[in-house]
């Protein structure tokens, strides 16, 4: 029986109610996966050390077929399907443990970047077809979201679909819409993990 692992993040800085955790909690209640799929969700701490260790442990424990991380990007105005995780930590603000790494790798000795293995272009089309604001993003940043995406991609074996979605603040895109979008992303990868070949690059 295949397992889908979905993670959100808890409070940090000025964000007492993190919409990523709210959306993942609601997804667990509201999304209807295929009958043979098990869904595992967890809220991670906004901690470089603890979140990366925990997501790697969850991959080992559950051996998921799909790993989807979700996090808050308060400055964005649409749901962002991330394509690239950098092996770089450069924190503008401390995490919840007070750590503020600058210009150090997520995992020493590992590649500079890892690409999502989710079918993000197909998923983007599905989310947009539902009338929801969405985009492909070439940068997951250099904070804890990026670290978790990188750690998850490093932990999963070949053939596992893994990636990350950034969501805006709840007053920009309602949590209910985020839940719908996440369900569509998961429906897409479970239907066909191979992405479509269409242009998705940017000129800027």
Short mmCIF file of C-alpha atoms in Angstrom, two decimals:
data_model
loop_
_atom_site.label_atom_id
_atom_site.label_comp_id
_atom_site.label_asym_id
_atom_site.label_seq_id
_atom_site.Cartn_x
_atom_site.Cartn_y
_atom_site.Cartn_z
CA UNK A 1 0.00 0.00 0.00
CA UNK A 2 1.68 3.28 -1.09
CA UNK A 3 2.12 6.04 1.45
CA UNK A 4 1.93 9.78 0.87
CA UNK A 5 3.86 11.93 3.36
CA UNK A 6 2.86 15.58 3.68
CA UNK A 7 4.55 18.01 6.07
CA UNK A 8 3.77 21.55 7.15
CA UNK A 9 5.44 23.94 9.58
CA UNK A 10 4.53 25.28 12.98
CA UNK A 11 4.68 28.87 14.24
CA UNK A 12 7.76 31.05 13.86
CA UNK A 13 8.72 34.70 14.11
CA UNK A 14 5.52 36.80 13.74
CA UNK A 15 3.48 33.90 12.33
CA UNK A 16 1.56 32.42 15.25
CA UNK A 17 -0.77 30.49 12.93
CA UNK A 18 1.24 29.02 10.10
CA UNK A 19 -1.08 28.43 7.12
CA UNK A 20 1.06 25.53 5.94
CA UNK A 21 0.23 23.55 9.08
CA UNK A 22 -3.42 24.57 8.90
CA UNK A 23 -3.60 23.43 5.29
CA UNK A 24 -1.87 20.11 5.93
CA UNK A 25 -4.14 19.39 8.90
CA UNK A 26 -7.21 20.15 6.79
CA UNK A 27 -5.85 18.09 3.90
CA UNK A 28 -5.63 15.05 6.17
CA UNK A 29 -9.34 15.45 6.95
CA UNK A 30 -10.70 16.53 3.59
CA UNK A 31 -8.64 15.02 0.77
CA UNK A 32 -9.93 11.75 -0.64
CA UNK A 33 -6.97 9.68 -1.82
CA UNK A 34 -7.35 6.44 -3.76
CA UNK A 35 -8.45 3.55 -1.54
CA UNK A 36 -5.01 1.91 -1.54
CA UNK A 37 -3.13 5.05 -0.42
CA UNK A 38 -2.15 5.81 3.17
CA UNK A 39 -1.69 9.46 4.13
CA UNK A 40 0.80 10.52 6.82
CA UNK A 41 0.99 14.17 7.87
CA UNK A 42 3.18 15.98 10.34
CA UNK A 43 3.87 19.54 11.46
CA UNK A 44 7.59 20.23 11.59
CA UNK A 45 9.26 22.84 13.78
CA UNK A 46 10.80 25.81 11.98
CA UNK A 47 14.20 24.55 13.06
CA UNK A 48 17.05 23.87 10.67
CA UNK A 49 18.41 20.96 12.70
CA UNK A 50 15.21 19.35 13.95
CA UNK A 51 13.13 19.72 10.78
CA UNK A 52 15.76 18.27 8.45
CA UNK A 53 16.47 15.39 10.81
CA UNK A 54 12.77 14.68 11.24
CA UNK A 55 11.86 14.67 7.55
CA UNK A 56 14.71 12.25 6.84
CA UNK A 57 13.51 10.03 9.70
CA UNK A 58 9.94 10.09 8.39
CA UNK A 59 11.16 8.94 4.98
CA UNK A 60 12.99 6.01 6.58
CA UNK A 61 10.05 5.15 8.83
CA UNK A 62 7.23 5.30 6.30
CA UNK A 63 9.00 4.64 2.97
CA UNK A 64 6.58 6.94 1.16
CA UNK A 65 5.96 6.89 -2.57
CA UNK A 66 5.31 10.65 -2.47
CA UNK A 67 6.77 13.33 -0.19
CA UNK A 68 5.22 16.79 -0.29
CA UNK A 69 6.54 19.56 1.94
CA UNK A 70 4.46 22.69 2.47
CA UNK A 71 5.68 25.97 3.93
CA UNK A 72 4.82 29.64 4.24
CA UNK A 73 6.26 32.28 1.93
CA UNK A 74 4.53 35.35 3.33
CA UNK A 75 5.83 37.68 0.63
CA UNK A 76 4.34 35.72 -2.28
CA UNK A 77 0.89 36.18 -3.77
CA UNK A 78 0.34 32.75 -5.26
CA UNK A 79 0.92 29.08 -4.56
CA UNK A 80 4.46 28.23 -5.66
CA UNK A 81 5.49 24.79 -6.84
CA UNK A 82 9.22 24.64 -6.20
CA UNK A 83 11.59 23.17 -8.77
CA UNK A 84 14.98 23.57 -7.06
CA UNK A 85 16.36 23.09 -3.55
CA UNK A 86 19.80 24.55 -2.84
CA UNK A 87 22.38 23.03 -0.55
CA UNK A 88 22.66 26.40 1.14
CA UNK A 89 21.53 27.90 4.43
CA UNK A 90 21.49 31.67 4.72
CA UNK A 91 19.02 32.76 7.37
CA UNK A 92 17.76 36.35 7.46
CA UNK A 93 16.17 35.63 10.84
CA UNK A 94 16.88 32.95 13.47
CA UNK A 95 14.86 29.76 13.53
CA UNK A 96 12.78 28.83 16.57
CA UNK A 97 15.88 27.37 18.25
CA UNK A 98 17.78 30.62 17.80
CA UNK A 99 20.01 29.20 15.07
CA UNK A 100 20.91 31.58 12.24
CA UNK A 101 23.29 29.82 9.85
CA UNK A 102 24.91 31.93 7.15
CA UNK A 103 26.43 30.54 3.95
CA UNK A 104 26.70 26.93 5.08
CA UNK A 105 25.39 23.76 3.40
CA UNK A 106 22.26 21.89 4.37
CA UNK A 107 24.22 18.64 4.02
CA UNK A 108 28.01 18.96 3.73
CA UNK A 109 29.54 17.12 0.80
CA UNK A 110 26.26 16.84 -1.10
CA UNK A 111 25.47 18.42 -4.51
CA UNK A 112 24.88 22.17 -4.78
CA UNK A 113 21.25 21.67 -5.82
CA UNK A 114 18.58 19.02 -6.14
CA UNK A 115 15.60 19.14 -8.50
CA UNK A 116 12.09 18.21 -7.48
CA UNK A 117 10.90 14.81 -8.63
CA UNK A 118 7.25 15.86 -8.57
CA UNK A 119 5.48 16.39 -11.92
CA UNK A 120 5.27 20.09 -11.18
CA UNK A 121 4.30 21.28 -14.66
CA UNK A 122 1.38 18.87 -14.84
CA UNK A 123 0.39 19.78 -11.29
CA UNK A 124 0.58 23.48 -12.09
CA UNK A 125 -1.82 22.99 -14.99
CA UNK A 126 -4.26 21.16 -12.72
CA UNK A 127 -4.14 23.86 -10.04
CA UNK A 128 -4.57 26.67 -12.56
CA UNK A 129 -7.44 24.81 -14.24
CA UNK A 130 -9.23 24.97 -10.89
CA UNK A 131 -8.95 28.75 -10.99
CA UNK A 132 -6.34 29.01 -8.26
CA UNK A 133 -3.33 31.35 -8.38
CA UNK A 134 -0.21 29.27 -8.89
CA UNK A 135 3.27 29.42 -10.38
CA UNK A 136 6.45 27.46 -10.87
CA UNK A 137 9.27 28.76 -8.67
CA UNK A 138 13.00 28.35 -9.26
CA UNK A 139 13.99 29.18 -5.69
CA UNK A 140 12.78 27.67 -2.43
CA UNK A 141 14.83 30.32 -0.65
CA UNK A 142 17.59 29.64 1.86
CA UNK A 143 15.57 29.24 5.05
CA UNK A 144 14.08 26.15 6.71
CA UNK A 145 11.64 25.36 3.86
CA UNK A 146 14.52 25.01 1.41
CA UNK A 147 16.47 22.94 3.94
CA UNK A 148 13.59 20.50 4.37
CA UNK A 149 13.05 20.21 0.62
CA UNK A 150 16.75 19.50 0.13
CA UNK A 151 16.89 17.01 3.01
CA UNK A 152 13.81 15.17 1.73
CA UNK A 153 15.20 14.89 -1.78
CA UNK A 154 18.48 13.61 -0.38
CA UNK A 155 16.70 11.02 1.76
CA UNK A 156 14.29 9.48 -0.74
CA UNK A 157 15.40 6.60 -2.95
CA UNK A 158 15.18 6.70 -6.72
CA UNK A 159 11.63 6.50 -8.00
CA UNK A 160 10.05 8.46 -5.15
CA UNK A 161 8.28 11.69 -6.05
CA UNK A 162 9.33 14.47 -3.68
CA UNK A 163 9.10 18.23 -3.65
CA UNK A 164 7.81 21.33 -1.96
CA UNK A 165 5.00 23.88 -2.25
CA UNK A 166 5.21 27.38 -0.80
CA UNK A 167 1.91 29.03 0.15
CA UNK A 168 1.12 32.71 0.75
CA UNK A 169 -0.34 34.19 3.90
CA UNK A 170 -3.93 33.14 4.58
CA UNK A 171 -5.28 36.63 3.89
CA UNK A 172 -3.80 36.43 0.37
CA UNK A 173 -4.79 32.88 -0.55
CA UNK A 174 -7.32 31.28 1.83
CA UNK A 175 -6.32 28.04 3.52
CA UNK A 176 -9.28 26.28 1.90
CA UNK A 177 -7.89 27.13 -1.54
CA UNK A 178 -4.45 25.87 -0.51
CA UNK A 179 -6.02 22.58 0.59
CA UNK A 180 -7.69 22.24 -2.80
CA UNK A 181 -4.39 22.96 -4.56
CA UNK A 182 -2.46 20.44 -2.48
CA UNK A 183 -5.06 17.79 -3.20
CA UNK A 184 -4.72 18.49 -6.91
CA UNK A 185 -0.93 18.22 -6.73
CA UNK A 186 -1.23 14.85 -5.02
CA UNK A 187 -3.92 13.64 -7.41
CA UNK A 188 -1.63 14.56 -10.30
CA UNK A 189 1.44 12.70 -9.04
CA UNK A 190 -0.57 9.63 -8.05
CA UNK A 191 -2.17 9.52 -11.50
CA UNK A 192 1.18 9.85 -13.32
CA UNK A 193 4.52 10.68 -11.69
CA UNK A 194 6.06 11.57 -15.06
CA UNK A 195 5.86 15.27 -15.79
CA UNK A 196 4.62 16.81 -19.03
CA UNK A 197 7.17 18.40 -21.36
CA UNK A 198 6.03 21.98 -21.87
CA UNK A 199 7.89 25.28 -21.55
CA UNK A 200 8.02 26.52 -17.99
CA UNK A 201 11.14 28.66 -17.82
CA UNK A 202 11.46 32.38 -17.21
CA UNK A 203 13.40 35.14 -18.92
CA UNK A 204 14.08 37.32 -15.89
#
